[in-house]
Short mmCIF file of C-alpha atoms in Angstrom, two decimals:
data_model
loop_
_atom_site.label_atom_id
_atom_site.label_comp_id
_atom_site.label_asym_id
_atom_site.label_seq_id
_atom_site.Cartn_x
_atom_site.Cartn_y
_atom_site.Cartn_z
CA MET A 4 -147.75 -54.17 6.49
CA THR A 5 -146.62 -56.24 3.57
CA LEU A 6 -144.33 -53.41 2.37
CA THR A 7 -142.58 -53.00 5.60
CA ILE A 8 -141.87 -56.49 6.02
CA LEU A 9 -140.65 -56.84 2.53
CA SER A 10 -138.61 -53.18 2.49
CA GLY A 11 -137.14 -55.00 6.13
CA LEU A 12 -135.95 -58.25 3.97
CA ILE A 13 -134.45 -55.81 1.43
CA GLY A 14 -132.46 -53.74 4.15
CA LEU A 15 -131.30 -57.28 5.47
CA CYS A 16 -129.50 -57.80 1.63
CA ALA A 17 -128.72 -54.12 1.73
CA GLY A 18 -126.84 -54.60 5.13
CA SER A 19 -125.19 -57.45 3.98
CA PHE A 20 -123.46 -55.14 1.15
CA LEU A 21 -122.77 -52.66 3.43
CA ASN A 22 -120.62 -55.22 5.63
CA VAL A 23 -118.74 -55.77 2.48
CA CYS A 24 -118.07 -52.05 1.76
CA ILE A 25 -117.36 -51.69 5.65
CA HIS A 26 -114.60 -54.16 5.40
CA ARG A 27 -112.97 -53.74 1.63
CA ILE A 28 -113.37 -49.58 1.09
CA PRO A 29 -110.98 -49.09 3.89
CA LEU A 30 -108.64 -51.67 2.41
CA GLY A 31 -108.52 -50.12 -0.89
CA GLN A 32 -110.89 -52.53 -2.24
CA THR A 33 -113.99 -52.70 -4.04
CA PRO A 34 -117.32 -54.48 -3.42
CA TRP A 35 -117.27 -56.24 -6.55
CA ASN A 36 -113.65 -57.52 -6.53
CA PRO A 37 -112.86 -60.30 -4.94
CA PRO A 38 -116.43 -61.14 -6.53
CA ARG A 39 -117.02 -63.62 -3.68
CA SER A 40 -117.41 -62.61 0.19
CA TYR A 41 -114.27 -64.28 1.83
CA CYS A 42 -113.43 -64.79 5.67
CA PRO A 43 -111.07 -61.78 6.76
CA SER A 44 -108.97 -64.16 8.89
CA CYS A 45 -108.34 -67.45 6.67
CA GLY A 46 -109.25 -65.61 3.36
CA GLU A 47 -111.58 -68.51 2.50
CA PRO A 48 -114.66 -67.53 0.42
CA VAL A 49 -117.84 -67.55 2.19
CA ARG A 50 -120.21 -70.54 1.01
CA ALA A 51 -123.62 -69.21 -0.46
CA VAL A 52 -125.36 -70.99 2.14
CA HIS A 53 -123.25 -69.49 4.83
CA ASN A 54 -123.84 -65.89 3.39
CA ILE A 55 -127.51 -65.57 4.28
CA PRO A 56 -127.86 -62.26 5.63
CA LEU A 57 -128.24 -62.35 10.07
CA PHE A 58 -129.43 -66.20 9.66
CA SER A 59 -125.79 -67.57 8.44
CA TYR A 60 -124.38 -65.79 11.61
CA LEU A 61 -127.02 -67.58 13.68
CA LEU A 62 -126.66 -70.66 12.19
CA LEU A 63 -122.76 -70.29 12.36
CA ARG A 64 -122.99 -69.51 16.26
CA GLY A 65 -121.24 -66.65 14.98
CA ARG A 66 -117.96 -68.01 13.99
CA CYS A 67 -116.33 -68.90 10.40
CA ALA A 68 -117.41 -72.63 8.85
CA ASP A 69 -113.45 -73.16 7.87
CA CYS A 70 -111.15 -71.57 10.43
CA SER A 71 -113.94 -70.99 13.43
CA ALA A 72 -112.71 -67.28 13.61
CA ARG A 73 -115.05 -65.32 15.59
CA ILE A 74 -117.42 -63.32 13.14
CA PRO A 75 -117.58 -59.71 14.65
CA LEU A 76 -120.93 -58.64 16.08
CA ARG A 77 -121.24 -55.65 13.84
CA TYR A 78 -121.90 -57.73 11.08
CA PRO A 79 -125.37 -58.71 12.08
CA LEU A 80 -125.99 -55.47 13.85
CA VAL A 81 -125.64 -53.66 10.70
CA GLU A 82 -127.56 -56.17 8.68
CA LEU A 83 -130.23 -55.42 11.43
CA THR A 84 -129.71 -51.80 11.78
CA ALA A 85 -130.34 -51.42 7.76
CA ALA A 86 -133.61 -53.37 8.04
CA ALA A 87 -134.96 -51.15 10.73
CA LEU A 88 -133.88 -48.31 8.53
CA PHE A 89 -135.69 -49.76 5.45
CA ALA A 90 -138.84 -50.70 7.22
CA TRP A 91 -138.91 -47.10 8.92
CA ALA A 92 -138.64 -45.55 5.40
CA ALA A 93 -141.13 -48.23 3.98
CA TRP A 94 -143.98 -47.57 6.96
CA GLU A 95 -143.27 -43.59 7.09
CA ASP A 96 -143.23 -42.71 3.21
CA GLY A 97 -144.22 -45.73 1.43
CA PRO A 98 -143.67 -46.95 -2.09
CA THR A 99 -142.51 -43.13 -2.92
CA LEU A 100 -139.52 -41.50 -4.06
CA ASP A 101 -139.09 -39.82 -0.32
CA GLY A 102 -139.36 -43.53 1.06
CA ALA A 103 -136.23 -44.51 -1.51
CA ARG A 104 -134.24 -41.58 -0.78
CA THR A 105 -134.47 -41.93 2.88
CA ALA A 106 -133.84 -45.65 3.00
CA LEU A 107 -130.60 -45.28 1.01
CA PHE A 108 -129.68 -42.32 3.02
CA GLY A 109 -129.93 -43.89 6.06
CA ALA A 110 -127.58 -46.60 4.53
CA LEU A 111 -125.29 -44.27 3.51
CA LEU A 112 -124.94 -42.75 6.97
CA LEU A 113 -124.78 -46.24 8.27
CA ALA A 114 -121.60 -47.44 6.49
CA LEU A 115 -120.04 -44.07 6.79
CA GLY A 116 -120.39 -44.10 10.48
CA VAL A 117 -119.11 -47.50 11.26
CA ILE A 118 -116.21 -46.86 8.56
CA ASP A 119 -115.57 -43.58 10.70
CA TRP A 120 -115.85 -45.68 13.98
CA ARG A 121 -113.49 -48.40 13.23
CA THR A 122 -110.59 -45.96 11.23
CA GLU A 123 -111.27 -42.36 11.54
CA ARG A 124 -112.12 -42.28 7.91
CA LEU A 125 -114.58 -41.24 5.95
CA PRO A 126 -113.98 -42.45 2.16
CA ASP A 127 -114.76 -40.16 -0.57
CA VAL A 128 -115.93 -42.82 -2.62
CA LEU A 129 -119.00 -43.10 -0.34
CA THR A 130 -119.61 -39.57 0.15
CA GLY A 131 -119.19 -38.85 -3.38
CA THR A 132 -121.92 -41.34 -4.33
CA GLY A 133 -123.92 -40.35 -1.83
CA ALA A 134 -123.62 -36.61 -3.29
CA ALA A 135 -124.17 -37.57 -6.69
CA LEU A 136 -127.65 -39.66 -5.35
CA ALA A 137 -129.02 -36.90 -3.42
CA LEU A 138 -128.37 -34.71 -6.51
CA THR A 139 -130.52 -37.62 -8.65
CA PHE A 140 -133.50 -37.30 -6.36
CA ALA A 141 -133.56 -33.80 -6.02
CA ALA A 142 -133.62 -33.43 -9.65
CA ALA A 143 -136.03 -36.25 -10.25
CA GLU A 144 -138.05 -34.21 -7.50
CA SER A 145 -137.52 -31.42 -9.71
CA THR A 146 -139.01 -33.21 -12.67
CA LEU A 147 -142.09 -34.49 -10.98
CA ALA A 148 -143.21 -31.01 -9.60
CA GLY A 149 -142.18 -29.24 -12.84
CA ALA A 150 -140.21 -26.91 -11.08
CA TRP A 151 -136.75 -25.89 -10.18
CA MET A 152 -136.96 -25.47 -6.48
CA PRO A 153 -136.06 -28.92 -5.13
CA LEU A 154 -132.86 -29.25 -6.54
CA VAL A 155 -132.05 -25.60 -5.93
CA ASP A 156 -132.68 -26.47 -2.52
CA ALA A 157 -130.71 -28.84 -2.53
CA GLY A 158 -127.82 -27.33 -3.74
CA ALA A 159 -128.13 -24.68 -1.49
CA ALA A 160 -128.41 -26.78 1.32
CA GLY A 161 -125.31 -28.76 0.55
CA ALA A 162 -123.44 -25.31 0.06
CA VAL A 163 -124.32 -24.09 3.62
CA GLY A 164 -123.50 -27.16 5.19
CA PHE A 165 -120.28 -27.46 3.46
CA SER A 166 -119.23 -23.83 3.88
CA SER A 167 -120.30 -23.98 7.67
CA LEU A 168 -118.35 -26.80 8.64
CA TRP A 169 -115.41 -25.69 6.53
CA LEU A 170 -115.33 -22.54 8.59
CA ILE A 171 -115.79 -24.57 12.07
CA ARG A 172 -112.81 -26.60 11.03
CA THR A 173 -110.33 -23.79 9.88
CA LEU A 174 -111.26 -21.57 13.04
CA ALA A 175 -110.74 -25.11 15.05
CA ASN A 176 -107.49 -26.04 13.53
CA LEU A 177 -106.10 -22.28 13.91
CA ALA A 178 -107.00 -22.27 17.71
CA TYR A 179 -105.74 -25.87 18.31
CA ARG A 180 -102.88 -25.40 15.94
CA ARG A 181 -103.42 -28.95 14.77
CA GLU A 182 -105.87 -30.77 12.51
CA ALA A 183 -109.31 -30.76 15.01
CA MET A 184 -111.51 -31.86 12.44
CA GLY A 185 -111.06 -33.80 9.19
CA PHE A 186 -111.77 -32.68 5.67
CA GLY A 187 -114.12 -35.73 5.37
CA ASP A 188 -116.44 -34.46 7.58
CA VAL A 189 -116.82 -31.41 5.92
CA LYS A 190 -117.58 -33.37 2.77
CA LEU A 191 -120.15 -35.49 4.64
CA ILE A 192 -121.82 -32.42 5.42
CA GLY A 193 -121.86 -31.23 2.20
CA MET A 194 -123.54 -34.53 1.40
CA ILE A 195 -126.14 -34.38 4.16
CA GLY A 196 -127.36 -31.21 2.90
CA LEU A 197 -127.80 -32.23 -0.53
CA PHE A 198 -130.18 -34.82 0.82
CA LEU A 199 -132.12 -32.98 3.70
CA GLY A 200 -132.60 -30.12 1.31
CA SER A 201 -133.02 -27.69 3.52
CA TRP A 202 -130.24 -24.85 4.94
CA SER A 203 -132.10 -24.77 8.62
CA LEU A 204 -131.83 -28.92 9.04
CA VAL A 205 -128.09 -28.54 7.91
CA LEU A 206 -127.52 -26.22 10.50
CA LEU A 207 -129.62 -28.24 13.22
CA THR A 208 -127.89 -31.21 11.95
CA ILE A 209 -124.59 -29.26 13.00
CA SER A 210 -126.06 -28.19 16.16
CA LEU A 211 -127.24 -31.21 17.46
CA SER A 212 -124.10 -33.42 16.43
CA ALA A 213 -122.07 -30.80 18.68
CA VAL A 214 -124.54 -31.53 21.80
CA ILE A 215 -124.97 -35.72 21.11
CA GLY A 216 -121.15 -35.65 20.36
CA SER A 217 -120.51 -33.90 23.74
CA VAL A 218 -122.90 -36.01 25.74
CA VAL A 219 -122.02 -39.54 24.10
CA GLY A 220 -118.50 -38.73 23.36
CA LEU A 221 -117.56 -38.43 27.44
CA ALA A 222 -119.68 -41.19 28.15
CA VAL A 223 -118.17 -43.40 25.55
CA VAL A 224 -114.67 -41.88 26.86
CA ARG A 225 -115.39 -42.65 30.30
CA LEU A 226 -116.64 -46.03 29.91
CA ARG A 227 -114.28 -47.49 27.23
CA GLY A 228 -111.49 -44.92 27.96
CA ARG A 229 -111.13 -44.29 24.10
CA GLN A 230 -109.62 -40.84 23.86
CA GLN A 231 -111.02 -39.60 20.41
CA ILE A 232 -114.75 -40.36 18.80
CA PRO A 233 -114.87 -39.67 15.18
CA TYR A 234 -116.97 -36.84 14.54
CA GLY A 235 -118.59 -38.54 11.24
CA VAL A 236 -120.45 -41.06 13.95
CA PHE A 237 -122.27 -38.01 15.21
CA LEU A 238 -123.00 -35.98 12.23
CA GLY A 239 -124.79 -39.34 10.97
CA ILE A 240 -127.09 -39.71 13.91
CA ALA A 241 -127.88 -36.03 13.93
CA ALA A 242 -128.69 -36.04 10.57
CA TRP A 243 -130.99 -38.77 10.51
CA VAL A 244 -132.80 -37.42 13.46
CA SER A 245 -132.82 -34.00 11.38
CA GLY A 246 -134.20 -35.94 8.43
CA ARG A 247 -137.29 -37.55 10.55
CA TRP A 248 -138.10 -34.95 13.40
CA GLY A 249 -136.21 -31.88 12.22
CA GLY A 250 -139.44 -29.75 11.39
CA HIS A 251 -140.99 -30.65 14.57
CA LEU A 252 -137.55 -29.82 16.75
CA LEU A 253 -137.25 -26.63 15.04
CA GLU A 254 -141.12 -25.90 15.48
CA TRP A 255 -140.73 -26.46 19.16
CA TYR A 256 -137.43 -24.32 19.36
CA PHE A 257 -138.88 -21.32 18.09
CA SER A 258 -141.76 -21.78 20.17
CA LEU A 259 -139.82 -21.12 23.04
CA TRP A 260 -138.53 -17.57 21.98
CA ARG A 261 -141.83 -16.41 20.87
CA GLY A 262 -142.93 -17.30 24.61
#
């Protein structure tokens, strides 16, 4: 329990960093330059006492201390979600390599999903960093196991995901005679495959994302009137579900065919 709580607190801090990435990367900035967080409305640097994850938002009642502009609700929501992801990883996997991989995977999917929702872009700097981290974890797992298979499996899963969605994108673009899917989604599923390390889980992710996109996307369009929902959001949700419960879902699915 102590590890879970500590991981949740670390997740809150990670969520604060993710908010910086979510705001700055689409603007062409880096998380480290400018060196201090600032209010997007007035540009004033955020004082340290007002930069405590979640608690500062509550203390300031959701407004900037200098200009009183509203702080978007996504800031505390991202922090809370990151805290939940980190706590979940610690609860499920403990202080292990899998636990660290699960937490970082969730954080990357969260940042990419929010950015895609806001800007309809999936920055290469995040998918590229995620791919490098996934390969690092796979290499570490191979080293600990004294075998190449974890690294080979990760590479194969990444290749299957990338090539599968590239083919779907190509056919969709030809069918609609326009860009029906961005190439960022193809890169994202490649990164997801490297993390999942299983080609079957990658194909499950693609299938689930189509189902989730159809159901949730239709509901959002009807409720909010938004005409287009970025596919990367659904890929991220499906990837998390596949990573956590994919084995059970596949076993259930194949049991239906076995009767």
